[in-house]
JSON list of C-alpha atoms in Angstrom, two decimals:
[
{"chain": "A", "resi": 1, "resn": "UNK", "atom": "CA", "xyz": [-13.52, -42.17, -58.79]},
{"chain": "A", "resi": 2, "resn": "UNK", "atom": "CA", "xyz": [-17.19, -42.69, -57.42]},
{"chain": "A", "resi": 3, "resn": "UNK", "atom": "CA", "xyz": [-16.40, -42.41, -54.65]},
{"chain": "A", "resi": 4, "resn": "UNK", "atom": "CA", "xyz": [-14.39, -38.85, -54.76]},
{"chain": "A", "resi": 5, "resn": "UNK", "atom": "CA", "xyz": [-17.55, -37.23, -55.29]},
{"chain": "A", "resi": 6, "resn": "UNK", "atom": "CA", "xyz": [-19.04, -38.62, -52.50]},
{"chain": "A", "resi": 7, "resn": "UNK", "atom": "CA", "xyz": [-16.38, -37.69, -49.61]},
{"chain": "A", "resi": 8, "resn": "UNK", "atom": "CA", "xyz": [-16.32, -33.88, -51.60]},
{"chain": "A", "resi": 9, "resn": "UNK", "atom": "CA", "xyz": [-20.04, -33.60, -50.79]},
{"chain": "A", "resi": 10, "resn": "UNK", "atom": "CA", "xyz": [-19.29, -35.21, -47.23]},
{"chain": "A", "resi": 11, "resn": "UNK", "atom": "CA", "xyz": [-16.18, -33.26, -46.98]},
{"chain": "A", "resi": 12, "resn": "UNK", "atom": "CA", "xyz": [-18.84, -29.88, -47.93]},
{"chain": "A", "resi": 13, "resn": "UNK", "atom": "CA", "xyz": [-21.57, -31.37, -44.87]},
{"chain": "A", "resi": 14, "resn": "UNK", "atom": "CA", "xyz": [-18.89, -31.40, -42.68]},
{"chain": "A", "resi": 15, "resn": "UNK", "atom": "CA", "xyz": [-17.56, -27.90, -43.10]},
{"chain": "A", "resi": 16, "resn": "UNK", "atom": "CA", "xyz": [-20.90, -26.87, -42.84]},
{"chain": "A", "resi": 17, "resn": "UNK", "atom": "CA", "xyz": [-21.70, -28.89, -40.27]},
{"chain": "A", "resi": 18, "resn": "UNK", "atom": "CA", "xyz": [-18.71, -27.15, -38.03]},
{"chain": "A", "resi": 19, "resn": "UNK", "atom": "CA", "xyz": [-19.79, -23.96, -39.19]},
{"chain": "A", "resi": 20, "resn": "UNK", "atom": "CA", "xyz": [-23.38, -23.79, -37.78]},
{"chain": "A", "resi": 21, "resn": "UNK", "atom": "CA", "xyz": [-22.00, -25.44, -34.98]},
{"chain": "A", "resi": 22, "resn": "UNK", "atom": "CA", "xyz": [-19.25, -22.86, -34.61]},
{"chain": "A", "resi": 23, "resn": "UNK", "atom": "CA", "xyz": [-22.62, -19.97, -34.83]},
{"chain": "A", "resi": 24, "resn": "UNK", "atom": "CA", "xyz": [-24.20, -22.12, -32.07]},
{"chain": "A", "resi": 25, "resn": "UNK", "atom": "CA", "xyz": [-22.14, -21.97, -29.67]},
{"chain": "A", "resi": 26, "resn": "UNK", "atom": "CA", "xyz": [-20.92, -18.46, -30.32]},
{"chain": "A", "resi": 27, "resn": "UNK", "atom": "CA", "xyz": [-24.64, -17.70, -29.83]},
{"chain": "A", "resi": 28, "resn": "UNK", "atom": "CA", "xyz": [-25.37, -20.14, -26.98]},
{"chain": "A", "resi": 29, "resn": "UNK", "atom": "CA", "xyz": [-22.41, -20.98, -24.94]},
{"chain": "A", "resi": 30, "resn": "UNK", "atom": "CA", "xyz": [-24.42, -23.30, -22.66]},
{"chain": "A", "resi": 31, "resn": "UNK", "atom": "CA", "xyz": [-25.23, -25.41, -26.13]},
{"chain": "A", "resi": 32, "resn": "UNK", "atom": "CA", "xyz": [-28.54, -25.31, -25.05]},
{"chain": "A", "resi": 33, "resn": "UNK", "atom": "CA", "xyz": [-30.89, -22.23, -26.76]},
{"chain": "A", "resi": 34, "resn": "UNK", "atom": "CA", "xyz": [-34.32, -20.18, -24.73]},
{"chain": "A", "resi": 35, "resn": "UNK", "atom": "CA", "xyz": [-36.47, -18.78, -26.07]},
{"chain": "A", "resi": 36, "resn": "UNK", "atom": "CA", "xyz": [-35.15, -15.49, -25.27]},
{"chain": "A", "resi": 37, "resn": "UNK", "atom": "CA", "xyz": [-31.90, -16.42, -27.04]},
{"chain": "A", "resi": 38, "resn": "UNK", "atom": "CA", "xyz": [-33.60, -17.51, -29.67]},
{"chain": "A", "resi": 39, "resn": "UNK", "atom": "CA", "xyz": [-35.61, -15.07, -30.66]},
{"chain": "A", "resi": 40, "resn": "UNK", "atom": "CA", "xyz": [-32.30, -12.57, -30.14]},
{"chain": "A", "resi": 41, "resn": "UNK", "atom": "CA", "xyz": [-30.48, -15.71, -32.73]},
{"chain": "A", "resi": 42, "resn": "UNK", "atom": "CA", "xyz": [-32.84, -14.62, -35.28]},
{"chain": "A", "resi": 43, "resn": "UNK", "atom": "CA", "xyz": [-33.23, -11.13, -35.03]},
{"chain": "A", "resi": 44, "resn": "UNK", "atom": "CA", "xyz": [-36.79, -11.32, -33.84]},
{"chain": "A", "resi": 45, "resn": "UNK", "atom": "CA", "xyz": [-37.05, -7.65, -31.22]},
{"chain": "A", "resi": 46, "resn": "UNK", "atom": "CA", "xyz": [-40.17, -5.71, -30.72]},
{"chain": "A", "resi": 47, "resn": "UNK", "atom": "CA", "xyz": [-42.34, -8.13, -32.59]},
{"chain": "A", "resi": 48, "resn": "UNK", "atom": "CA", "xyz": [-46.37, -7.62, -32.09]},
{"chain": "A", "resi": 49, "resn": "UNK", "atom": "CA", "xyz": [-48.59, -9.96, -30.55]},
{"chain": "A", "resi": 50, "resn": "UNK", "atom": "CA", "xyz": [-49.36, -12.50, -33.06]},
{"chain": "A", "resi": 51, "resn": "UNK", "atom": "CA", "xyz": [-45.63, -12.77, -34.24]},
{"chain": "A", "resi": 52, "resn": "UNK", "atom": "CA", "xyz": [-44.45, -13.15, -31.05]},
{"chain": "A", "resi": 53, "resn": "UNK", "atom": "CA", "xyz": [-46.65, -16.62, -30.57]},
{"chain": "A", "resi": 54, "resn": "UNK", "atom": "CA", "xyz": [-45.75, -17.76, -34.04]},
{"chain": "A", "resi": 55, "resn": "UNK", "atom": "CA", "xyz": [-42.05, -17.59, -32.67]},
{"chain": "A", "resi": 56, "resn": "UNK", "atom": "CA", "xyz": [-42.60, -19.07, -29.40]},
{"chain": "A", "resi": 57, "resn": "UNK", "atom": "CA", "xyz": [-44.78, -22.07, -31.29]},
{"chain": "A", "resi": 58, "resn": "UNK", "atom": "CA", "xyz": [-41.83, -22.29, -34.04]},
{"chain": "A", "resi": 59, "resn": "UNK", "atom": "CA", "xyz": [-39.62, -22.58, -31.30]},
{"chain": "A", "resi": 60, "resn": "UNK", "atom": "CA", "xyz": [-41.76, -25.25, -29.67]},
{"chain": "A", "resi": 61, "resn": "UNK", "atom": "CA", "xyz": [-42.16, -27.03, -32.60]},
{"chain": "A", "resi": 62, "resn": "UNK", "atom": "CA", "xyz": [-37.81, -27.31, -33.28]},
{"chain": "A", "resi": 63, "resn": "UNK", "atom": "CA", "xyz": [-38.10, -28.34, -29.55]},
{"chain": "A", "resi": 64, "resn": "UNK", "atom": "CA", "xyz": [-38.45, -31.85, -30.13]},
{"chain": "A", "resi": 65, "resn": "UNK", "atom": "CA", "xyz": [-38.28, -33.41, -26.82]},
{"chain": "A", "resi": 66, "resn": "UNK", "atom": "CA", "xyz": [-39.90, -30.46, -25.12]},
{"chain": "A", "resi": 67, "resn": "UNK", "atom": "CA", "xyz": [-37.37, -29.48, -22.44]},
{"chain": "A", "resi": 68, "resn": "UNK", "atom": "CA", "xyz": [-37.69, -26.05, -22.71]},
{"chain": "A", "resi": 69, "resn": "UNK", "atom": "CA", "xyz": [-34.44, -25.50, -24.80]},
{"chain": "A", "resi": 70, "resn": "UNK", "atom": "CA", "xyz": [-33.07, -26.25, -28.13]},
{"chain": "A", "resi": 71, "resn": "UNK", "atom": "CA", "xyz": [-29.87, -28.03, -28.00]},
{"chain": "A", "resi": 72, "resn": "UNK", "atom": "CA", "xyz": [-27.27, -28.33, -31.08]},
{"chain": "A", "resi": 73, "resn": "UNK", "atom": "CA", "xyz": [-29.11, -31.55, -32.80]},
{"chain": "A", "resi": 74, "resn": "UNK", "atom": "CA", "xyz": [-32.51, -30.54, -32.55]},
{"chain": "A", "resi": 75, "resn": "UNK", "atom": "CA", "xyz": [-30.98, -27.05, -34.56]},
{"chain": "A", "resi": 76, "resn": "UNK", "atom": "CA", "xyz": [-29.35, -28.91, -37.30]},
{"chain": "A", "resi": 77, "resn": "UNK", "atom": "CA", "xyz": [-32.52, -31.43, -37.07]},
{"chain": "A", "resi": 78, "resn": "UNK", "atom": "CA", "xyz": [-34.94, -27.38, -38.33]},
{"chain": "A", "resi": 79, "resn": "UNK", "atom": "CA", "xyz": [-32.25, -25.91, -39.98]},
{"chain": "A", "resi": 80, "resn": "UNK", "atom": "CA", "xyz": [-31.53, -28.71, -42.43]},
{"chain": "A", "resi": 81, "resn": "UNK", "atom": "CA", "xyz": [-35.16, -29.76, -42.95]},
{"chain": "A", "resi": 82, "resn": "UNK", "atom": "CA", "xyz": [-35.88, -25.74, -43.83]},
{"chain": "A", "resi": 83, "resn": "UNK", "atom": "CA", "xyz": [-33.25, -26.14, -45.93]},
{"chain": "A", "resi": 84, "resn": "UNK", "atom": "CA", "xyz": [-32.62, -29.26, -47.70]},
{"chain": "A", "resi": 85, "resn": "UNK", "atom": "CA", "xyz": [-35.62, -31.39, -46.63]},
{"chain": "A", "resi": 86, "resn": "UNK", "atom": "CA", "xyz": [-38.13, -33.18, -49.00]},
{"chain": "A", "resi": 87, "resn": "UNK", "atom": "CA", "xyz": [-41.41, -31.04, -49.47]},
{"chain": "A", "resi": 88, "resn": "UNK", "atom": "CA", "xyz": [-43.62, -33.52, -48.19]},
{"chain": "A", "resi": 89, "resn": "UNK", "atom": "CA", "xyz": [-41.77, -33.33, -44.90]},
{"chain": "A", "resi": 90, "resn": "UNK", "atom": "CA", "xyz": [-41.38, -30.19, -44.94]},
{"chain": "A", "resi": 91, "resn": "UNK", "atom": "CA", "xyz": [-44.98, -29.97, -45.03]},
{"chain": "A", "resi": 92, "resn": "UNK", "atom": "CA", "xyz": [-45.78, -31.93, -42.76]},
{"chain": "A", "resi": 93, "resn": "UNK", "atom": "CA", "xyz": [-43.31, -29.98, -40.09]},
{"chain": "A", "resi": 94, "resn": "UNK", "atom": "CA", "xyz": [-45.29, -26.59, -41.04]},
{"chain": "A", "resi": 95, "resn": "UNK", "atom": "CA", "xyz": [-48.68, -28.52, -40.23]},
{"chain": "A", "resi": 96, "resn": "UNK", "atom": "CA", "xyz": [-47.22, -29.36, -36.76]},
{"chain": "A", "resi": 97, "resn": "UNK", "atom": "CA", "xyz": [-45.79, -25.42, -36.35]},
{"chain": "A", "resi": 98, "resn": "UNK", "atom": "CA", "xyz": [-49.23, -24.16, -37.89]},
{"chain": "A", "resi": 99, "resn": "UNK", "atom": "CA", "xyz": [-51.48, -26.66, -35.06]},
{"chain": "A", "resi": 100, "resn": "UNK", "atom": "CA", "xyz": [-50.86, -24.62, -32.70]},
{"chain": "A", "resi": 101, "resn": "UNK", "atom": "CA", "xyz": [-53.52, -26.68, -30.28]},
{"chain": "A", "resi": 102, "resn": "UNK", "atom": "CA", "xyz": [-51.87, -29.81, -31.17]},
{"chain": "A", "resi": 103, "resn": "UNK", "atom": "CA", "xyz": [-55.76, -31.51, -32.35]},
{"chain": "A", "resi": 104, "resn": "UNK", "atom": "CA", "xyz": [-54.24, -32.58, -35.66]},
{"chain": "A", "resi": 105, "resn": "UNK", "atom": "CA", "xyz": [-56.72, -29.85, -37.12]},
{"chain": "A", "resi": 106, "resn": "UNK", "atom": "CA", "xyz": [-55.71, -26.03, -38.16]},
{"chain": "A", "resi": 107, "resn": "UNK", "atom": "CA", "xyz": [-58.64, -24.02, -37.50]},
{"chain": "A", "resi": 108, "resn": "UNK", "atom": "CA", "xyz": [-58.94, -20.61, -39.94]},
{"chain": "A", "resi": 109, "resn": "UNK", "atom": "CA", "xyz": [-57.95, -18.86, -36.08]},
{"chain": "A", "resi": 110, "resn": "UNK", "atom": "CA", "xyz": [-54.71, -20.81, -36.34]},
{"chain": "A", "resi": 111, "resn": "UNK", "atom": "CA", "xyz": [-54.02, -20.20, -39.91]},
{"chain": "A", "resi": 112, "resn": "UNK", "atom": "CA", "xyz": [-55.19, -16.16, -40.02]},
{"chain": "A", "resi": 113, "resn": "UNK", "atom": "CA", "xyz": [-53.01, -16.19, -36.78]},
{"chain": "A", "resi": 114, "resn": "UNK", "atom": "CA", "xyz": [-50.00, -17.46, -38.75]},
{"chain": "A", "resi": 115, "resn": "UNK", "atom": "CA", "xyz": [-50.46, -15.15, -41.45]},
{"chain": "A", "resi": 116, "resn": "UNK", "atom": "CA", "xyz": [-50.75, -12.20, -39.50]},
{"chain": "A", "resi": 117, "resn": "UNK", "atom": "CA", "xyz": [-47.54, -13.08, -37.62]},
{"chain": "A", "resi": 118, "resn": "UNK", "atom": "CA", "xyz": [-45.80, -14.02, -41.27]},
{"chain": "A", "resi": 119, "resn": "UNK", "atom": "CA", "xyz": [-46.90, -10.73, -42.69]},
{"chain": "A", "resi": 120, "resn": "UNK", "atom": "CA", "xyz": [-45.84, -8.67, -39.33]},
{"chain": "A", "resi": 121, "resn": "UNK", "atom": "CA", "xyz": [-42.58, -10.74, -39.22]},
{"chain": "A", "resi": 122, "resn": "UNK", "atom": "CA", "xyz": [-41.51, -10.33, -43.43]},
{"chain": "A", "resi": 123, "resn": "UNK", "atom": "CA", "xyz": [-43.55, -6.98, -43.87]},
{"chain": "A", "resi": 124, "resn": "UNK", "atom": "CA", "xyz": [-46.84, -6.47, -45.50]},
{"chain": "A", "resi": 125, "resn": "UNK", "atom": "CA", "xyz": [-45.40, -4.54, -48.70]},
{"chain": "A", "resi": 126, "resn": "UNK", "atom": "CA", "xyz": [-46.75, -6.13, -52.11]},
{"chain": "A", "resi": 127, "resn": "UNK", "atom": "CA", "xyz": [-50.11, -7.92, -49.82]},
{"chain": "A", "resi": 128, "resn": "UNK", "atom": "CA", "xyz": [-53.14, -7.52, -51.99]},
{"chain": "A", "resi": 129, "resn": "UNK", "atom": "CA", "xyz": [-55.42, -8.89, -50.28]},
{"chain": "A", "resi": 130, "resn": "UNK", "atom": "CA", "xyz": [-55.65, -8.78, -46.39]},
{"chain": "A", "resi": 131, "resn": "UNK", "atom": "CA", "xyz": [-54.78, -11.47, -43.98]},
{"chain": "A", "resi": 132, "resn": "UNK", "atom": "CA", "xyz": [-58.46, -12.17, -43.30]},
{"chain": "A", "resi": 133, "resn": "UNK", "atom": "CA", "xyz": [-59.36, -12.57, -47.11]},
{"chain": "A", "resi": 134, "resn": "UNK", "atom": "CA", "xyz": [-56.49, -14.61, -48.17]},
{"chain": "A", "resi": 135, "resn": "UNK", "atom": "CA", "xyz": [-57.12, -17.44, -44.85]},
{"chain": "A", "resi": 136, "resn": "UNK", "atom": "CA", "xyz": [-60.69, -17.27, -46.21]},
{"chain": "A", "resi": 137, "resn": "UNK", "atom": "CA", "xyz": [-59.23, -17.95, -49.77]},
{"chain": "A", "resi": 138, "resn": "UNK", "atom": "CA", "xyz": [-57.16, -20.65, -48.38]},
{"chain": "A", "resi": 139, "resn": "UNK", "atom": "CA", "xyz": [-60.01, -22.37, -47.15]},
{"chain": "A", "resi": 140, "resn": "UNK", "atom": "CA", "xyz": [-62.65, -22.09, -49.76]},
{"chain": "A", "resi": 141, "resn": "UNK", "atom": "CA", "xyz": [-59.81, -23.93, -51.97]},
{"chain": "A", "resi": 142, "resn": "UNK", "atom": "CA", "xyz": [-58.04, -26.68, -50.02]},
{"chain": "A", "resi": 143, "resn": "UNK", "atom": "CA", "xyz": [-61.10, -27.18, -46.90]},
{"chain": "A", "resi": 144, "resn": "UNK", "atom": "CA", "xyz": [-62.37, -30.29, -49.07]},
{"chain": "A", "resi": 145, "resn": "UNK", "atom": "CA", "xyz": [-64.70, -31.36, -46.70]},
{"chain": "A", "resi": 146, "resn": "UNK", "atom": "CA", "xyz": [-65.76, -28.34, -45.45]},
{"chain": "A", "resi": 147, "resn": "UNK", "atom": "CA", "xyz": [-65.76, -28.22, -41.53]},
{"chain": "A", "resi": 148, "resn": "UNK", "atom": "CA", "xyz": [-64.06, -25.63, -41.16]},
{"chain": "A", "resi": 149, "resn": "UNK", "atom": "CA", "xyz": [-60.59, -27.43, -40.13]},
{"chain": "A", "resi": 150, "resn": "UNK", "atom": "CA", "xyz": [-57.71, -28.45, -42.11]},
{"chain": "A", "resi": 151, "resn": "UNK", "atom": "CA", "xyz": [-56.86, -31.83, -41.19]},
{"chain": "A", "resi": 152, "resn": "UNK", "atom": "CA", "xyz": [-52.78, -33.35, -42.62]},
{"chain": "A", "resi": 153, "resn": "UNK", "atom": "CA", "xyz": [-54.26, -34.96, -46.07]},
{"chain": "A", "resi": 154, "resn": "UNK", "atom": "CA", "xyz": [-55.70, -31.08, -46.88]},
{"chain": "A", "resi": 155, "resn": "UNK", "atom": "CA", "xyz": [-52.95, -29.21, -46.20]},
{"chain": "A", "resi": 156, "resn": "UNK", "atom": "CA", "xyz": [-50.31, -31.30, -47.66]},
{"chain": "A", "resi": 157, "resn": "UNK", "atom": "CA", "xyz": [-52.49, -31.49, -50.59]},
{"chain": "A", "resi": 158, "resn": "UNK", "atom": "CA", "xyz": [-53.86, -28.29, -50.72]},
{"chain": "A", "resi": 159, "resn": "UNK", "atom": "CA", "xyz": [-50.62, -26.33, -50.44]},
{"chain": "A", "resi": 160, "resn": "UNK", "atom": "CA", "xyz": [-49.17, -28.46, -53.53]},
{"chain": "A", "resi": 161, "resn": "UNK", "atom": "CA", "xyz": [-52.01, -27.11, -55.83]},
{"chain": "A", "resi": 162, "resn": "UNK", "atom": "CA", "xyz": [-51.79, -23.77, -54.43]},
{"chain": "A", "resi": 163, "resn": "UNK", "atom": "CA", "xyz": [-49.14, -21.44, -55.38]},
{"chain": "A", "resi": 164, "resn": "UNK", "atom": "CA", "xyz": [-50.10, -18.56, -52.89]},
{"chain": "A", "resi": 165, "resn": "UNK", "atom": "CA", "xyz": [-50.20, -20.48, -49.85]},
{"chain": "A", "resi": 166, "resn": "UNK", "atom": "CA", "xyz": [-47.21, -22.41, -50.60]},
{"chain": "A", "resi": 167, "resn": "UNK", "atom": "CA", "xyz": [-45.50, -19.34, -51.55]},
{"chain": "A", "resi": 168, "resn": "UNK", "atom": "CA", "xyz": [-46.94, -17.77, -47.51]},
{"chain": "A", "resi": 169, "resn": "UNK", "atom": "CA", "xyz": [-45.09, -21.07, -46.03]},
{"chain": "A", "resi": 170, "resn": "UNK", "atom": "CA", "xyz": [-41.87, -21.15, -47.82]},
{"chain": "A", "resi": 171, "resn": "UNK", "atom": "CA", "xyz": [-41.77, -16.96, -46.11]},
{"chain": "A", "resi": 172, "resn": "UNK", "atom": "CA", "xyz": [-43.23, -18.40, -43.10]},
{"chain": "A", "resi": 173, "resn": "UNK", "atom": "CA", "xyz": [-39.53, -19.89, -42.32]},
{"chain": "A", "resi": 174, "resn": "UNK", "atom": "CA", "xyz": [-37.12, -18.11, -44.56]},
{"chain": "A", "resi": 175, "resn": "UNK", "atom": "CA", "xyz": [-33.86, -18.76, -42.50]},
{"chain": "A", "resi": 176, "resn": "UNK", "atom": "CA", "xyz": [-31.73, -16.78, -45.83]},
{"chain": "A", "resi": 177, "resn": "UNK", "atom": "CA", "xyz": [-30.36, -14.39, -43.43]},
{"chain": "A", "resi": 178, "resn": "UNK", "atom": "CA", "xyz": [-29.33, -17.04, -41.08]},
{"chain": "A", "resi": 179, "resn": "UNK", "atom": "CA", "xyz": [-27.31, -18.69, -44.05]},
{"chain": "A", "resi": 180, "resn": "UNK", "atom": "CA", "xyz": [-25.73, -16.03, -45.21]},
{"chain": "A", "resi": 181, "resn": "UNK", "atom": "CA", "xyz": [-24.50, -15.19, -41.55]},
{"chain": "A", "resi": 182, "resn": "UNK", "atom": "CA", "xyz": [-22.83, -18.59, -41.30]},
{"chain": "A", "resi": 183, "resn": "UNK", "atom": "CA", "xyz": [-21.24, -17.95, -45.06]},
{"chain": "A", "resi": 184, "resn": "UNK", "atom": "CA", "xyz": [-19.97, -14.37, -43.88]},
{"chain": "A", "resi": 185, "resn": "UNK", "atom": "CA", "xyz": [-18.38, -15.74, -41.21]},
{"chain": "A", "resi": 186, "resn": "UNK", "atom": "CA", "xyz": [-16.78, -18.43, -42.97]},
{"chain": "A", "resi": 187, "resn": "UNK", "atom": "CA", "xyz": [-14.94, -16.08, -44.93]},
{"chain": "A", "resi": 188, "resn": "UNK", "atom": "CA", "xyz": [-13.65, -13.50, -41.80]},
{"chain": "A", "resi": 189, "resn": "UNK", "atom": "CA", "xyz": [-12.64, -17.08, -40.29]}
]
């Protein structure tokens, strides 16, 4: 009987599993995703400046063995750490996307970068305060040391006590629409 459980929840990855391949492959014959075909797999058109590098460095960034493409793996690699991963890795993956330079560091030209390119992505309806202010904000709180840099132990500590910022990252990669595409196409299957 413990075991029924188990092969249901299996049985459920599975499905899944098929199904995002199934949108993969629908999307990317070749099996092997651009850029260009990525940003057209989200739904990412006419973006401005600073959204368009926060797509090209997200896609960099599910790129794991940097060959210019994203194949099937490294897409089920993003989409189930977006999804189902632990928070501490998850944070840890949005340090990487959010060092853009690679120096371990996020700089507050990085970060109000990012949240430009969040707010121009998701819309800036509801933002009280402007990009500017709330990087500032951001860094008066979870810059311990003060140098101006974020370093791993900061962020991943700093975005657990603060509600806003965590609440900027968990929009930063809000793949909802992607999920529900997958589920609407389960059912017309």
């Amino acid at each position: 009987m413990g075991n029924s459980s188990g092969s249901t929840v299996d049985d459920l990855q599975a499905v899944e599993m098929h199904l995002w391949y199934k949108k993969f492959m629908t999307e990317c014959p070749s099996g092997q995703l651009t850029l260009h075909e990525f940003k057209q797999f989200f739904g990412l058109r006419g973006l401005d400046p600073e959204a368009n590098a926060y797509i090209e460095q997200m896609f960099r960034t599910f790129d794991m063995n940097k060959d210019g493409y994203i194949d099937f793996m490294e897409y089920v690699a993003a989409l189930s750490l977006v999804m189902r991963g632990k928070m501490e890795h998850k944070l840890r993956w949005y340090f990487k996307l959010y060092d853009v330079d690679g120096n371990g560091c996020i700089d507050r030209h990085e970060l109000l970068n990012i949240i430009k390119a969040i707010r121009a992505i998701n819309g800036n309806e509801g933002q009280d305060t402007t990009a500017e202010d709330f990087t500032n904000r951001v860094f008066d709180r979870i810059d311990i040391n003060g140098d101006g840099e974020l370093s791993l132990e900061e962020f991943v500590a700093g975005a657990r006590s603060d509600e806003d910022f965590m609440e900027v990252m968990m929009k930063s990669l809000d793949l909802s629409h992607i999920v529900a595409m997958i589920h609407n196409r389960r059912r017309s299957v």
